[in-house]
Coordinates of C-alpha atoms and ligand atoms in Angstrom, one line a residue:
M1 CA -6.4 14.4 15.2
W2 CA -8.9 13.0 12.6
R3 CA -10.4 16.4 11.9
D4 CA -6.9 18.0 11.5
L5 CA -5.9 15.4 9.0
A6 CA -9.1 15.1 7.0
P7 CA -8.7 18.1 4.7
V8 CA -5.0 17.4 3.9
G9 CA -4.7 16.4 0.2
R10 CA -8.4 15.9 -0.3
D11 CA -9.7 16.8 -3.8
A12 CA -12.7 19.1 -3.6
G13 CA -14.2 17.6 -6.7
S14 CA -13.9 13.9 -6.1
G15 CA -13.7 14.0 -2.3
G16 CA -10.8 11.5 -2.6
Y17 CA -7.3 11.9 -1.4
R18 CA -4.3 12.7 -3.6
R19 CA -1.4 12.2 -1.1
Y20 CA 1.4 10.8 -3.3
A21 CA 5.0 10.2 -2.3
W22 CA 6.9 13.5 -1.8
N23 CA 4.2 15.7 -3.2
G24 CA 2.8 18.8 -1.3
A25 CA 0.0 16.9 0.4
D26 CA 2.5 14.2 1.5
A27 CA 4.6 17.0 3.0
D28 CA 1.6 18.4 4.9
C29 CA 0.8 14.9 6.2
R30 CA 4.4 14.5 7.4
A31 CA 4.2 17.9 9.1
W32 CA 1.0 16.7 10.8
F33 CA 2.8 13.5 12.0
R34 CA 5.7 15.5 13.4
E35 CA 3.4 17.8 15.3
Q36 CA 1.5 14.9 16.8
A37 CA 4.8 13.4 17.9
E38 CA 6.2 16.5 19.4
T39 CA 3.1 17.7 21.2
R40 CA 3.2 14.3 23.0
G41 CA 6.8 14.8 23.9
L42 CA 7.9 11.9 21.7
A43 CA 11.3 12.0 20.1
Y44 CA 10.7 12.6 16.3
E45 CA 13.0 11.0 13.8
L46 CA 13.0 10.8 9.9
D47 CA 15.0 7.7 8.8
R48 CA 17.2 7.4 5.8
N49 CA 14.4 6.2 3.6
G50 CA 11.9 9.0 4.6
N51 CA 9.9 7.0 7.1
Q52 CA 8.8 8.9 10.2
W53 CA 9.2 7.6 13.7
A54 CA 8.0 9.0 17.1
W55 CA 9.8 7.4 20.0
L56 CA 8.9 6.9 23.7
G57 CA 11.9 5.6 25.6
D58 CA 15.4 4.8 24.4
P59 CA 15.4 3.0 21.0
S60 CA 18.9 1.6 21.7
A61 CA 17.4 -0.5 24.5
G62 CA 16.1 -2.7 21.8
D63 CA 13.1 -5.0 21.7
A64 CA 10.9 -2.0 20.8
V65 CA 7.2 -2.4 20.2
V66 CA 6.4 -0.4 17.1
T67 CA 3.0 0.5 15.7
G68 CA 1.9 2.6 12.8
S69 CA 0.9 2.5 9.1
H70 CA 1.1 5.0 6.2
L71 CA -0.4 8.4 5.3
D72 CA -0.1 8.3 1.5
S73 CA -3.1 7.3 -0.7
V74 CA -4.0 5.8 -4.0
P75 CA -5.4 8.4 -6.5
D76 CA -8.8 9.5 -5.0
G77 CA -8.4 7.1 -2.1
G78 CA -10.4 7.1 1.0
A79 CA -9.7 8.7 4.4
F80 CA -9.1 5.5 6.4
D81 CA -6.6 3.3 4.4
G82 CA -3.4 4.2 6.2
P83 CA -4.3 7.2 8.3
L84 CA -6.6 5.1 10.6
G85 CA -3.6 3.1 11.7
V86 CA -1.5 6.2 12.4
V87 CA -4.2 8.2 14.2
S88 CA -5.1 5.1 16.2
S89 CA -1.5 4.6 17.2
F90 CA -1.3 8.1 18.7
A91 CA -4.8 7.7 20.3
A92 CA -3.7 4.3 21.8
L93 CA -0.7 5.9 23.4
D94 CA -3.0 8.7 24.8
E95 CA -5.2 5.9 26.2
L96 CA -2.2 4.1 27.8
R97 CA -1.1 7.3 29.4
R98 CA -4.6 7.8 30.8
R99 CA -4.3 4.3 32.2
G100 CA -1.0 5.2 33.8
A101 CA 0.7 2.4 31.9
R102 CA 4.4 2.0 32.7
F103 CA 6.5 1.1 29.6
A104 CA 9.1 -1.7 30.1
K105 CA 10.2 -1.4 26.4
P106 CA 10.7 1.4 23.9
L107 CA 7.6 2.3 21.9
A108 CA 7.5 3.9 18.5
I109 CA 4.8 5.1 16.2
T110 CA 5.6 5.2 12.5
N111 CA 4.5 6.6 9.2
F112 CA 6.0 4.5 6.4
G113 CA 6.5 6.5 3.2
D114 CA 5.0 5.7 -0.2
E115 CA 3.1 2.5 0.8
E116 CA 0.6 2.8 -2.1
G117 CA 3.2 3.3 -4.9
A118 CA 0.6 5.6 -6.6
R119 CA 3.3 7.9 -8.0
F120 CA 6.3 5.7 -8.7
G121 CA 4.4 2.4 -9.3
L122 CA 6.1 0.2 -6.6
A123 CA 4.2 -0.5 -3.4
C124 CA 5.8 0.0 0.0
V125 CA 8.9 1.8 -1.1
G126 CA 9.7 3.1 2.4
S127 CA 9.4 -0.2 4.2
R128 CA 11.0 -2.2 1.3
L129 CA 14.1 0.0 1.3
T130 CA 14.4 -0.3 5.0
A131 CA 14.0 -4.1 4.9
G132 CA 16.4 -4.4 2.0
Q133 CA 13.7 -5.7 -0.4
L134 CA 14.2 -2.8 -2.8
T135 CA 17.8 -2.2 -3.8
V136 CA 19.2 1.3 -4.1
E137 CA 19.9 0.9 -7.8
K138 CA 16.3 -0.3 -8.4
A139 CA 15.0 2.7 -6.4
H140 CA 17.1 5.0 -8.6
E141 CA 15.3 3.6 -11.6
L142 CA 11.8 4.5 -10.4
R143 CA 10.2 7.3 -12.3
D144 CA 6.7 8.9 -12.0
G145 CA 4.3 9.5 -14.8
E146 CA 6.1 12.7 -15.8
G147 CA 9.5 10.9 -15.8
V148 CA 10.6 12.5 -12.5
P149 CA 13.0 10.2 -10.7
L150 CA 12.2 9.1 -7.2
T151 CA 15.5 10.6 -6.0
R152 CA 14.8 14.0 -7.6
A153 CA 11.3 14.0 -5.9
M154 CA 12.9 13.2 -2.6
E155 CA 15.5 16.0 -3.0
A156 CA 12.7 18.5 -4.0
A157 CA 11.0 17.6 -0.8
G158 CA 14.2 18.2 1.2
H159 CA 15.2 14.6 1.8
D160 CA 18.7 13.5 0.9
P161 CA 18.4 10.6 -1.6
S162 CA 22.0 9.5 -1.2
A163 CA 21.1 8.2 2.3
I164 CA 18.5 5.6 1.1
G165 CA 19.2 1.9 1.7
P166 CA 18.7 -1.0 4.0
D167 CA 18.4 -0.3 7.7
S168 CA 18.9 -3.7 9.4
E169 CA 20.3 -2.1 12.5
R170 CA 17.0 -0.2 13.0
L171 CA 14.9 -3.4 12.4
A172 CA 17.1 -5.4 14.8
G173 CA 15.9 -3.1 17.5
I174 CA 12.3 -3.9 17.0
G175 CA 10.7 -6.8 18.9
A176 CA 7.2 -6.5 17.3
F177 CA 5.5 -4.4 14.7
I178 CA 1.7 -4.1 14.9
E179 CA -0.3 -2.4 12.1
L180 CA -3.9 -1.4 12.6
H181 CA -5.7 -1.0 9.3
V182 CA -9.3 -0.5 8.1
E183 CA -10.5 -3.8 6.7
Q184 CA -10.7 -3.7 2.9
G185 CA -13.4 -6.3 2.6
R186 CA -16.6 -7.2 4.5
A187 CA -15.5 -10.2 6.6
L188 CA -16.0 -8.2 9.9
D189 CA -19.3 -6.8 8.7
L190 CA -20.4 -10.3 7.9
S191 CA -19.2 -11.7 11.3
G192 CA -20.5 -8.8 13.2
D193 CA -17.1 -7.9 14.9
P194 CA -15.7 -4.4 15.2
V195 CA -12.1 -5.7 15.2
G196 CA -10.3 -8.7 13.8
I197 CA -6.7 -10.1 13.6
A198 CA -4.9 -10.8 10.3
S199 CA -3.7 -14.3 9.5
A200 CA -2.1 -13.8 6.1
I201 CA -1.7 -11.5 3.0
W202 CA -2.3 -13.1 -0.4
P203 CA 0.6 -13.1 -2.9
H204 CA 0.1 -10.2 -5.3
G205 CA 1.8 -8.1 -7.9
R206 CA 1.7 -5.5 -10.7
W207 CA 2.6 -6.1 -14.3
R208 CA 2.8 -3.5 -17.1
F209 CA 1.6 -4.6 -20.5
D210 CA 2.9 -2.5 -23.4
F211 CA 0.9 -3.0 -26.6
R212 CA 2.8 -1.3 -29.5
G213 CA 0.8 -1.0 -32.8
E214 CA 0.8 1.5 -35.7
A215 CA -0.4 5.1 -35.4
N216 CA -2.8 6.0 -38.2
H217 CA -5.8 8.1 -39.2
A218 CA -9.0 7.0 -37.5
G219 CA -11.0 8.3 -40.5
T220 CA -9.2 6.9 -43.5
T221 CA -7.5 3.6 -42.4
R222 CA -9.4 0.5 -43.4
L223 CA -10.1 -1.9 -40.5
A224 CA -8.2 -4.7 -42.3
D225 CA -5.1 -2.4 -42.6
R226 CA -5.0 -1.5 -38.9
R227 CA -2.5 -2.7 -36.2
D228 CA -4.5 -1.3 -33.4
P229 CA -3.1 -1.8 -29.8
M230 CA -6.3 -0.6 -28.2
L231 CA -8.1 -3.6 -29.6
T232 CA -5.5 -6.0 -28.2
Y233 CA -5.6 -4.2 -24.9
A234 CA -9.4 -4.6 -24.7
E235 CA -9.2 -8.3 -25.6
T236 CA -6.6 -8.7 -22.8
V237 CA -8.8 -7.1 -20.2
L238 CA -11.6 -9.5 -21.1
A239 CA -9.1 -12.4 -20.9
A240 CA -7.9 -11.3 -17.5
R241 CA -11.4 -11.5 -16.1
R242 CA -11.9 -15.0 -17.6
E243 CA -8.5 -16.3 -16.2
A244 CA -9.3 -14.8 -12.8
E245 CA -12.7 -16.5 -12.7
L246 CA -11.3 -19.8 -13.7
A247 CA -8.6 -19.7 -11.0
G248 CA -10.8 -18.1 -8.3
A249 CA -8.3 -15.3 -8.2
L250 CA -8.4 -11.5 -8.8
A251 CA -7.1 -9.6 -11.8
T252 CA -7.7 -5.9 -12.4
F253 CA -6.6 -3.5 -15.2
G254 CA -7.2 -0.2 -13.4
K255 CA -4.7 2.1 -15.1
I256 CA -4.0 2.8 -18.8
S257 CA -2.0 5.2 -20.8
V258 CA -2.4 5.8 -24.5
E259 CA -0.1 7.5 -27.0
P260 CA -0.8 9.8 -28.7
N261 CA -4.2 9.7 -26.9
G262 CA -6.1 11.5 -29.7
V263 CA -9.8 10.9 -30.5
N264 CA -9.1 10.6 -34.2
A265 CA -5.8 8.7 -34.1
I266 CA -5.3 5.0 -33.9
P267 CA -2.9 4.7 -31.0
S268 CA 0.8 3.8 -31.5
L269 CA 1.1 2.6 -27.9
V270 CA -1.3 1.4 -25.2
R271 CA 0.1 0.7 -21.8
G272 CA -2.1 -1.2 -19.3
W273 CA -1.2 -2.1 -15.7
L274 CA -2.4 -5.4 -14.3
D275 CA -2.9 -5.9 -10.6
S276 CA -3.4 -9.6 -9.8
R277 CA -3.7 -11.5 -6.5
A278 CA -4.6 -15.0 -5.5
A279 CA -4.8 -17.1 -2.3
D280 CA -1.6 -19.0 -3.3
Q281 CA 1.4 -18.6 -5.5
A282 CA 0.4 -21.4 -7.9
A283 CA -3.0 -19.8 -8.6
L284 CA -1.4 -16.4 -9.1
D285 CA 1.2 -17.8 -11.5
T286 CA -1.6 -19.6 -13.5
V287 CA -3.7 -16.4 -13.8
V288 CA -0.8 -14.1 -14.9
A289 CA 0.6 -16.7 -17.3
G290 CA -2.9 -17.2 -18.8
I291 CA -3.5 -13.5 -19.2
E292 CA 0.0 -13.1 -20.8
A293 CA -0.6 -16.0 -23.2
A294 CA -4.0 -14.6 -24.3
A295 CA -2.4 -11.2 -24.8
R296 CA 0.3 -12.6 -27.0
E297 CA -2.2 -14.6 -29.0
H298 CA -4.3 -11.5 -29.7
A299 CA -1.2 -9.3 -30.3
D300 CA 0.2 -11.8 -32.9
R301 CA -3.2 -11.9 -34.7
A302 CA -3.3 -8.0 -34.8
G303 CA 0.3 -7.5 -35.8
V304 CA 0.8 -5.7 -32.4
E305 CA 4.0 -6.0 -30.4
L306 CA 3.7 -6.9 -26.7
R307 CA 6.1 -6.4 -23.8
V308 CA 5.2 -7.5 -20.3
V309 CA 7.2 -6.1 -17.3
Q310 CA 6.7 -7.1 -13.7
E311 CA 6.7 -3.8 -11.7
S312 CA 5.9 -4.9 -8.2
F313 CA 5.6 -8.2 -6.4
T314 CA 4.8 -9.4 -2.9
P315 CA 5.0 -13.1 -2.0
V316 CA 2.4 -14.6 0.4
V317 CA 2.8 -13.4 4.0
E318 CA 1.8 -15.7 6.9
F319 CA 1.9 -13.5 10.0
E320 CA 4.0 -15.1 12.8
H321 CA 1.7 -17.4 14.7
A322 CA 3.1 -16.8 18.1
L323 CA 2.5 -13.0 17.9
R324 CA -0.9 -13.5 16.2
D325 CA -1.9 -15.8 19.0
E326 CA -0.6 -13.5 21.7
L327 CA -2.8 -10.7 20.3
G328 CA -5.7 -13.1 20.4
K329 CA -5.0 -13.9 24.0
I330 CA -4.6 -10.3 25.0
L331 CA -7.9 -9.5 23.3
G332 CA -9.9 -12.2 25.0
G333 CA -9.4 -14.9 22.5
R334 CA -12.7 -14.4 20.6
L335 CA -11.6 -12.1 17.8
P336 CA -12.0 -13.4 14.2
V337 CA -8.7 -14.2 12.4
L338 CA -8.9 -13.3 8.7
G339 CA -6.7 -13.2 5.6
T340 CA -6.6 -10.3 3.1
G341 CA -5.7 -9.6 -0.5
A342 CA -4.4 -6.1 0.4
G343 CA -0.7 -5.4 0.8
H344 CA 0.7 -3.6 3.8
D345 CA 4.0 -2.4 5.3
A346 CA 3.4 -5.1 7.9
G347 CA 3.6 -7.6 5.1
I348 CA 7.0 -6.3 4.0
L349 CA 8.4 -6.0 7.5
S350 CA 7.2 -9.6 8.4
A351 CA 10.4 -10.9 6.7
S352 CA 12.5 -9.0 9.2
V353 CA 10.6 -8.6 12.4
P354 CA 7.6 -10.4 14.1
T355 CA 4.5 -8.5 12.8
A356 CA 0.8 -8.6 13.3
M357 CA -2.2 -6.7 12.1
L358 CA -5.5 -5.6 13.6
F359 CA -8.4 -4.9 11.2
V360 CA -11.2 -2.4 12.0
R361 CA -14.7 -3.2 10.5
N362 CA -15.5 -1.5 7.2
P363 CA -19.3 -1.9 6.8
T364 CA -19.3 -1.7 3.0
G365 CA -15.9 -3.2 2.4
V366 CA -15.3 -0.4 -0.1
S367 CA -11.7 0.9 -0.2
H368 CA -9.4 2.7 -2.5
S369 CA -12.4 5.0 -3.0
P370 CA -13.7 8.3 -1.5
A371 CA -16.6 6.1 -0.2
E372 CA -14.3 4.2 2.2
Y373 CA -15.8 4.4 5.7
A374 CA -15.5 3.0 9.2
A375 CA -18.0 3.9 12.0
E376 CA -16.5 6.0 14.9
D377 CA -17.5 3.3 17.5
D378 CA -15.6 0.7 15.5
C379 CA -12.6 3.0 15.2
V380 CA -12.7 3.6 19.0
A381 CA -12.9 -0.2 19.5
G382 CA -9.8 -0.5 17.3
V383 CA -7.9 2.1 19.4
L384 CA -8.8 0.3 22.6
A385 CA -7.8 -3.0 21.1
L386 CA -4.5 -1.5 20.0
A387 CA -4.0 0.0 23.4
D388 CA -4.6 -3.4 25.0
V389 CA -2.1 -5.0 22.6
L390 CA 0.6 -2.4 23.2
E391 CA 0.1 -2.6 27.0
G392 CA 0.3 -6.4 26.8
L393 CA 3.5 -6.3 24.7
A394 CA 5.4 -3.3 26.0
C395 CA 4.2 -2.5 29.6
A396 CA 5.2 -4.0 32.9
Ligands
HGY1 O1 -2.5 -2.4 -3.1 C1 -2.6 -2.7 -1.9 O2 -2.9 -3.9 -1.6 C2 -2.3 -1.8 -0.8 O3 -3.4 -0.9 -0.7 N1 -1.1 -1.1 -1.1
MN2 MN1 -4.2 0.9 0.1
MN3 MN1 -3.0 0.7 3.4

């Protein structure tokens, strides 16, 4: 499975993945998912929001145990973030069949669409729509970098956008959702464990900072006469690092767009996207407010206009203790329990159904990079742990 999926959407130059919502590589990943489902005799289903489901047993029986993750990537992302959870779900089912496990509940494997929000800017679109955390009207406002609406991209990929919306009936039939994911940090490397259990997801969000100045000639405009938004952007990036250090939080400006983006032209507009995360909401609020205040101060001084728009936000997620502890018991009670700053579909769904996460050791902690890696032995340990969990939750 891993070898079949590995080349899909991989850029030959960077070695990273470019699997974005509803693009060609995404379609190839979806075709791969459907083939894995159907070769295992699972009932394949595409839900109204474009999430893929592979069912064993009758979903209408309710109390289903569901496991899965996502197949889309960040720009030039790694091979494991998302796909490890989906491949491990199919592999765990294969293992349970080898064990002759008898299922007392329906089981489903899922691929949630557009988890990374790489194309339309909002994380977890597929699971947010399903959980009613993204309204249809807000979804209709989403545009990609070329101005293509999400709904048009869906249509072009053959998915009816008029069907999108909350799916509480589907979620009501789920008793537990388990997401296995490569760890995006080094906690398991440091503790020496191949697998760990998630405790919580930090609150985190994305804010777009629009710095509007005055386009002018780079070679003839005196410094004193400039209203240069690039300068204000640069001062804001430095302020973000300072505010994050002060609050023991994280702040990243990783994406920028410049108009007109000419070497010899002072920009008219600089757009910078802030990703900020903190262990608690108060710290996150302090950091973002501090960065915005600094940005406004620099903007005023430079005669630059500033507009800040929150584009994505996920409140803190505490995974349900009973399910977290049940996983711990099933897995022998000695697995480390760790928090994370990375968002996941499990975080979104935790507001609607009991959810838990398993992490697989990432020896370098590097993620959202072609260098992302997990050792095969650790991936196998993850599959066996997931199989034990699914057997403990769904089998007689
Ligand atoms: O950004 C995140 O935390 C996740 O990878 N979507
Ligand atoms: Mn990710
Ligand atoms: Mn992920």
